[in-house]
Coordinates of C-alpha atoms in Angstrom, one line a residue:
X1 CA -11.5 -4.3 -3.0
X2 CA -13.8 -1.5 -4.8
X3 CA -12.1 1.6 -5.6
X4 CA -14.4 4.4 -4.5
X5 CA -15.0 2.6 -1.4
X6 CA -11.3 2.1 -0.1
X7 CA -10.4 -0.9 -1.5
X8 CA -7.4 -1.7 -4.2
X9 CA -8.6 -1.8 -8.1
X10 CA -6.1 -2.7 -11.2
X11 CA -4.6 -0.2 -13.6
X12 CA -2.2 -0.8 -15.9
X13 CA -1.4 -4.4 -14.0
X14 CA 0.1 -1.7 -11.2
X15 CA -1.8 0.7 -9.0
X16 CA -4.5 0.6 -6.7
X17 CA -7.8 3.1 -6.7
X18 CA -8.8 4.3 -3.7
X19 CA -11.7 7.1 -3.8
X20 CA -12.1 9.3 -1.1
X21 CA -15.5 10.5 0.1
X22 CA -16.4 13.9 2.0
X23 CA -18.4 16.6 2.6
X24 CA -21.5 17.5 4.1
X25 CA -23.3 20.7 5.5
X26 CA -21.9 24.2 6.2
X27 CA -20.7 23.3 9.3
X28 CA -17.2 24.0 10.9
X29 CA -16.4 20.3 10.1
X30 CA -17.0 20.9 6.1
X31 CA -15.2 23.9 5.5
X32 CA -11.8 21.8 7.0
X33 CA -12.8 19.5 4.7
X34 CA -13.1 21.9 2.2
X35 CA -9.8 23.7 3.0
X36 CA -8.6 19.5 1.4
X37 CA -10.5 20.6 -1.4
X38 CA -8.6 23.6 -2.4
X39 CA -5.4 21.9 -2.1
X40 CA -2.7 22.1 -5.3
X41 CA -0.7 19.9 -7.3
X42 CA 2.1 19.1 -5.4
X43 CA 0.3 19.6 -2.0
X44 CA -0.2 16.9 0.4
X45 CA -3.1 15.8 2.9
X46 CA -3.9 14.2 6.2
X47 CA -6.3 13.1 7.9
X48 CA -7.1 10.4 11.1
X49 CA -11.0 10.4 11.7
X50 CA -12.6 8.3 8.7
X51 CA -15.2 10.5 8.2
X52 CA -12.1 13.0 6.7
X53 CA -13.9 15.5 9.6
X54 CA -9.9 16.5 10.4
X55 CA -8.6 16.4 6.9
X56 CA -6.1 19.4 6.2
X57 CA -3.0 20.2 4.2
X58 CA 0.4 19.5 6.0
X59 CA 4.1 19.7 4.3
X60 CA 4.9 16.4 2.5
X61 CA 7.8 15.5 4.3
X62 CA 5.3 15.0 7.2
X63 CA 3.2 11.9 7.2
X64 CA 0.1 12.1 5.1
X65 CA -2.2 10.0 3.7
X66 CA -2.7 11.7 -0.4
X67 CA -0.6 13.5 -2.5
X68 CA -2.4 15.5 -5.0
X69 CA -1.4 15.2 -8.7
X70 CA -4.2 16.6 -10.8
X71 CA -7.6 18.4 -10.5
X72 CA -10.8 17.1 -12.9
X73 CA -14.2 18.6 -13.6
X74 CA -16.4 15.9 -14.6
X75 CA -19.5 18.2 -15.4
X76 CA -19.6 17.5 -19.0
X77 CA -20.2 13.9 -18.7
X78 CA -21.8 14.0 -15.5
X79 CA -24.8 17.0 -15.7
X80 CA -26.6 17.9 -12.5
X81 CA -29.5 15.5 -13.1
X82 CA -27.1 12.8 -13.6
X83 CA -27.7 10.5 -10.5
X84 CA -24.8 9.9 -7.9
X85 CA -22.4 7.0 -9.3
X86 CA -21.9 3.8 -7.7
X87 CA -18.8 1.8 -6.5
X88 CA -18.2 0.6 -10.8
X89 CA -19.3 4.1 -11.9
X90 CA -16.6 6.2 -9.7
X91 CA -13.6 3.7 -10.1
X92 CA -14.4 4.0 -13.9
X93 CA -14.4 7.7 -13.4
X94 CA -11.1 7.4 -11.3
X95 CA -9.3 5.8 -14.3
X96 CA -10.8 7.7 -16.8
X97 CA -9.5 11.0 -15.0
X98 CA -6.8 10.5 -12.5
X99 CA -5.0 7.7 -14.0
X100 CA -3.2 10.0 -16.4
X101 CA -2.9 12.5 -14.5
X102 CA -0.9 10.4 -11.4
X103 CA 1.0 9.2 -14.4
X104 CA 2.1 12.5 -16.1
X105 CA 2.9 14.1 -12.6
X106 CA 5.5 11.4 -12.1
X107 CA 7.1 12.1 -15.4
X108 CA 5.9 8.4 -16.8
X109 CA 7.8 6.9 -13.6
X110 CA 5.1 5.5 -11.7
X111 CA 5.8 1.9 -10.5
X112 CA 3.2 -0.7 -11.6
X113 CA 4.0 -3.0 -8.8
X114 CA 5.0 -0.1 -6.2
X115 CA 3.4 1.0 -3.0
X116 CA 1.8 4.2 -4.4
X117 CA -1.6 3.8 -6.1
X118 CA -4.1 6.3 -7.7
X119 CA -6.9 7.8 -5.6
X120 CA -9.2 10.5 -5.9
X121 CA -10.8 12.6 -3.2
X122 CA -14.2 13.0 -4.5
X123 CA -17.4 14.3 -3.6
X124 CA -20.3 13.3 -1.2
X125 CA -23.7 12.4 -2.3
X126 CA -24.9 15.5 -0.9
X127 CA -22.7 18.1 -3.4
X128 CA -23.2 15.9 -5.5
X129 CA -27.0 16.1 -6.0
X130 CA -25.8 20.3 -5.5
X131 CA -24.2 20.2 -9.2
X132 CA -20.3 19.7 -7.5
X133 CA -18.3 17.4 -9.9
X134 CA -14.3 18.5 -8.9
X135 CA -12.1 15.7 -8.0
X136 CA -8.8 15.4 -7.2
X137 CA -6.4 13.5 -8.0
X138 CA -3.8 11.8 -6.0
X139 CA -1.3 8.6 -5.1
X140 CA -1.8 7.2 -2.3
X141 CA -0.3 4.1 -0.1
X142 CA -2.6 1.6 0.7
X143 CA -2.8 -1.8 2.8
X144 CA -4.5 -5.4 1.0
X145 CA -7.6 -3.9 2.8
X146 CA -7.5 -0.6 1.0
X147 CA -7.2 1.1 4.4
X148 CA -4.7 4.0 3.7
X149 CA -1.4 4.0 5.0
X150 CA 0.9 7.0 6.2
X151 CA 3.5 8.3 3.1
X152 CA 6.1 10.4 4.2
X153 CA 7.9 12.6 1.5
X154 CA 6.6 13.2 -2.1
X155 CA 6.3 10.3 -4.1
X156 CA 7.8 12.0 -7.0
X157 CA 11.6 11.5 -5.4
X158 CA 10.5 8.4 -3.1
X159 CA 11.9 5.2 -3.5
X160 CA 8.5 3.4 -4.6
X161 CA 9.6 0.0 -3.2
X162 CA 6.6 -1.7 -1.8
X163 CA 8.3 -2.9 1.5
X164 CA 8.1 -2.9 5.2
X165 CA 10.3 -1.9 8.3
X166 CA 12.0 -4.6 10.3
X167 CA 10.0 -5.9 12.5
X168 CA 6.7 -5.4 11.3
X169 CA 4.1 -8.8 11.1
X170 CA 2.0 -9.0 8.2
X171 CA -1.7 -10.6 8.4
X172 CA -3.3 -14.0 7.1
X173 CA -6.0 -12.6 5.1
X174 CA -9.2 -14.8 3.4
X175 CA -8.7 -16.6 0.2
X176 CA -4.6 -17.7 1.7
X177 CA -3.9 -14.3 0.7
X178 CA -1.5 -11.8 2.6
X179 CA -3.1 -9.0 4.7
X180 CA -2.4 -5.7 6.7
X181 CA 0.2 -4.9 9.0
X182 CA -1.4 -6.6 12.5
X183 CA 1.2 -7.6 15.9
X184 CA 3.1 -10.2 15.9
X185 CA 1.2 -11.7 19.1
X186 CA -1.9 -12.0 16.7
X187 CA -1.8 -15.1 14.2
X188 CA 0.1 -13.6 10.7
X189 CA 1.9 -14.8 7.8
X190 CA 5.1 -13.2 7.8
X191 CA 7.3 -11.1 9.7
X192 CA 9.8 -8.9 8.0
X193 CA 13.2 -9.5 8.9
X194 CA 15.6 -6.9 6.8
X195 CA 15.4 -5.1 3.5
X196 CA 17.8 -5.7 1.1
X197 CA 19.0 -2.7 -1.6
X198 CA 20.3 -3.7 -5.0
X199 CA 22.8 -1.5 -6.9
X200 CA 21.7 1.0 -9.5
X201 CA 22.4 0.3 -12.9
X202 CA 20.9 -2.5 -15.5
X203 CA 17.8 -5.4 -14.6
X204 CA 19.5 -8.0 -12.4
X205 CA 17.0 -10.8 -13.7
X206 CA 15.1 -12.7 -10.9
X207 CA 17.7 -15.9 -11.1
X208 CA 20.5 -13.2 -10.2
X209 CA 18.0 -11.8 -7.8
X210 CA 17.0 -15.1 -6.3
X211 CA 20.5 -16.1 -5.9
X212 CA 21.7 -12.6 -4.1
X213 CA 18.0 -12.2 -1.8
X214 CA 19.0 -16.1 -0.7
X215 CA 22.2 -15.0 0.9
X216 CA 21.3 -12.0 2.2
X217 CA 18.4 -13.0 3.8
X218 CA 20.2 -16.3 5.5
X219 CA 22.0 -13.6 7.1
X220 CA 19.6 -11.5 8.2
X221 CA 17.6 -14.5 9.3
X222 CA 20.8 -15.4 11.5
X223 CA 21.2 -11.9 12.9
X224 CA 17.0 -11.3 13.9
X225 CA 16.7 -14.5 15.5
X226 CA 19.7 -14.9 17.1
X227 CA 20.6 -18.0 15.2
X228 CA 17.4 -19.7 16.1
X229 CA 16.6 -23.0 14.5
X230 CA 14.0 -22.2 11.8
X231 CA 13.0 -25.7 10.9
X232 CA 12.3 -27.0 14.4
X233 CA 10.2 -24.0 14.5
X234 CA 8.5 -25.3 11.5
X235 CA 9.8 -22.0 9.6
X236 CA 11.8 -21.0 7.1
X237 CA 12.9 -17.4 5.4
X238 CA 11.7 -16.0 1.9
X239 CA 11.6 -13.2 0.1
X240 CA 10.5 -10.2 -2.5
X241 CA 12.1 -9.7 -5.9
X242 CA 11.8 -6.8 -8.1
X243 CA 9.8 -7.2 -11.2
X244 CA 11.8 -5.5 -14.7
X245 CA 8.9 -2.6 -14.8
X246 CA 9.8 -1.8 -11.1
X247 CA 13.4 -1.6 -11.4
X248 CA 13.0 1.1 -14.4
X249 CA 11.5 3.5 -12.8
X250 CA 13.8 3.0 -9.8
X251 CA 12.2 0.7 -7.1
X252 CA 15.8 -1.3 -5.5
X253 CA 14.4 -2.4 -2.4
X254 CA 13.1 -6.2 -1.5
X255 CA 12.2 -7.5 2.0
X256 CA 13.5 -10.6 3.6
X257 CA 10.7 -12.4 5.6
X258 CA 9.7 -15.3 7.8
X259 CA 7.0 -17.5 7.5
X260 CA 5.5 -20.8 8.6
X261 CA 6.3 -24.0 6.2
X262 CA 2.8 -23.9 4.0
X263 CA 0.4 -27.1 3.9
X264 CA 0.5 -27.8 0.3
X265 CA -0.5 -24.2 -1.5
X266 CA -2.0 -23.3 1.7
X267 CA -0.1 -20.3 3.6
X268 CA -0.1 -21.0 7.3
X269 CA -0.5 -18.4 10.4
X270 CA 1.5 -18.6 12.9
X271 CA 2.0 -16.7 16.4
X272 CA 4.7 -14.3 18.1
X273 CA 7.9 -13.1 17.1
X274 CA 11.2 -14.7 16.1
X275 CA 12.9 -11.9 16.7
X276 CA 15.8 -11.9 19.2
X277 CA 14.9 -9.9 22.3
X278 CA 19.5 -9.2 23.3
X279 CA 20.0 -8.4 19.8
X280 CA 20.9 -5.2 18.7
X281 CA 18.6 -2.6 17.9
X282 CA 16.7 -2.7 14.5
X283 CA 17.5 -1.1 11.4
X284 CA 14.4 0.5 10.2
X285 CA 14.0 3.5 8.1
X286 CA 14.2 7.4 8.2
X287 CA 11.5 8.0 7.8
X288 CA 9.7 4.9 8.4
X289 CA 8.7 2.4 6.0
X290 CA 5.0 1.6 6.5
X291 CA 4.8 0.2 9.9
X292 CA 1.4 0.2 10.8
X293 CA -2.2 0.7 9.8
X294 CA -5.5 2.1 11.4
X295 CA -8.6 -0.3 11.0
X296 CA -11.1 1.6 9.5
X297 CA -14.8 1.0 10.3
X298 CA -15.6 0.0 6.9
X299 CA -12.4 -0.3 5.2
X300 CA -14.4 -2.2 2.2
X301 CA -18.1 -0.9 3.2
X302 CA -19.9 2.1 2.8
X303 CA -18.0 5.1 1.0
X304 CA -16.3 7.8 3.7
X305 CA -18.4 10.6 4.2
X306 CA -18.0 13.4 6.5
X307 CA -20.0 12.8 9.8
X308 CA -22.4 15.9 8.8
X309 CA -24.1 14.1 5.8
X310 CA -27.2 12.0 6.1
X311 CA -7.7 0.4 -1.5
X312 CA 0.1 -17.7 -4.5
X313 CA 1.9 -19.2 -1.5
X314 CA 5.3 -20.2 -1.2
X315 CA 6.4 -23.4 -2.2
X316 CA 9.3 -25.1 -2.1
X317 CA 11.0 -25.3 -5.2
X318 CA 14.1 -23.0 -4.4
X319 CA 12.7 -19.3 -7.0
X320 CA 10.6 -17.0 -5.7
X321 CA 9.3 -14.8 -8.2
X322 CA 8.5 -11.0 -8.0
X323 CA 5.7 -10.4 -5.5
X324 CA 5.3 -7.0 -6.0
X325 CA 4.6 -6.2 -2.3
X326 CA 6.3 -7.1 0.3
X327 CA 3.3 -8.8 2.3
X328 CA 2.5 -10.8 -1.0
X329 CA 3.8 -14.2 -0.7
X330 CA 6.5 -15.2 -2.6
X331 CA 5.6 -18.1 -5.4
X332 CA 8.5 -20.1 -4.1
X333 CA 10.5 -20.0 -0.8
X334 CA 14.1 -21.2 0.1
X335 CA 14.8 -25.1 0.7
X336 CA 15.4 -26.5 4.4
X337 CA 19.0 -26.3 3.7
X338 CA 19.0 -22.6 3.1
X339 CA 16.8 -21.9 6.5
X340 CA 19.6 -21.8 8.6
X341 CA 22.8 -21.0 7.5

């Protein structure tokens, strides 16, 4: 995905850029917009139209969709003759500004494998071509797609486990990789069945991990299905591990999921739930874990602007490996004997 147009790039092997586009005339529209633009460190926004029309500041411990950590004027390299950068041009801009500054504003403790990545909100082509170069900084959660995802709470004392609620289905996405949150009655390649929170204190390696995710997740599988008979289902359960760089900054939690048997290297979709309708309630979050996502129109098109202007599969050898988000397959899964016990 590109960066400045809502899409995932790499940093550090870790976070994702996603640049965020607005502005436009003096309208009503722009000077909400603009009230985003005056936002502090610390400060969080939201928004819900894609053209950021309705972006405004709200308290963090509401849902919102970027957390600022940094302000940049890019003037200096960019003069007012310079012409208005392209997808390449503003993700390099993005590192070259924001990564540090995401980075510092979590004391060092950002995880590389964690569900908050660095954005910027930056701005349209028509400032732009005005002289404005301010950005701002800011982590943000996104989906494979880049689309953003709601955050609740500041990221500086979240848990930056990239996982999902119970419940929640995950997408078969091109190139047998793993998707967006999408219902279960629509074909998907997992559904999330449990979390699972390690104990503080040292690395547990992943053969440890493995070994703990494999028991806990047979249980869990028993307990959301009702016992249901994986393999005759063609099924089996799997699951997340944390990597060493996770776990040292904090990141404990790992999701337990269910997927279809794979052809070969080849992830399968499947339909529905597995989920046992008289069982009791789930467990989920408070507040949530990412459960959802909004499609956006172009969630790796055009760049958002405001509407005033003309972010392998499983196998079957017994070790999955750290997957670094919960909707990434793991590189292994569990053997038939483990599916049901």
């Amino acid at each position: 995905m590109v960066g400045a147009f809502v899409g995932a790039f790499g940093l550090l092997m870790l976070s994702a850029f996603t640049s965020v586009l607005a502005g436009g005339p003096l309208t009503t529209k722009r000077e909400q917009v603009n009230a985003a633009y005056q936002a502090a460190v610390g400060e969080c926004l939201n928004w819900e139209k894609t053209d950021l029309s309705d972006a405004q500041k709200v308290d963090c411990t509401a849902a919102h969709k970027f957390e600022v950590t940094g302000t940049a004027d890019i003037t200096g390299a960019y003069p007012k003759e310079a012409p208005f950068p392209n997808a390449e041009a503003w993700e390099k801009i993005a590192q070259e500004n924001c990564a540090q500054a995401s980075t510092t504003y979590m004391a060092g403790k950002l995880d590389p494998k964690g569900k908050y990545g660095v954005s910027t909100l930056n701005p349209d082509e028509t400032r732009w071509s005005s002289g404005y170069r301010q950005l701002r900084c800011g982590l943000q959660v996104t989906a494979p797609s880049g689309a953003a995802l709601p955050s609740f709470g500041s990221a500086k004392t979240a848990d930056q486990s990239n996982v999902y609620d119970p419940g929640v289905c995950v997408a078969l996405a091109e190139n047998n990789t793993v998707g967006d949150p999408i219902e279960c009655a629509k074909p998907h390649a997992f559904e999330i069945i449990g979390v699972v929170q390690h104990p503080e204190g040292p690395f547990v390696a992943l053969e440890a991990q493995d070994t703990l995710m494999s028991e806990r997740c047979a249980v869990m599988a028993a307990e959301y299905t009702g016992g249901a008979d994986l393999k005759g289902k063609n099924l089996l359960f799997t699951w997340d591990t944390r990597a060493e760089e996770s776990w040292a900054v904090g990141s404990r939690k790992a999701n337990c999921k269910i997927g279809a048997v794979p052809q070969g290297e080849k992830l399968v979709a499947w339909e529905g739930s597995v989920r046992n309708p008289n069982g009791a309630p789930l467990t989920t979050a408070n507040p949530p874990q990412t459960t959802s996502v909004r499609p956006q129109d172009e969630p790796t098109g055009a760049p958002l602007h405001s509407s005033e202007s003309n972010q392998p599969p499983s196998g079957e050898s017994g070790k999955p490996e750290d997957s670094g988000k919960p909707d990434k397959p793991s590189s292994t899964a569990p053997s038939s004997s483990a599916e049901n016990r």
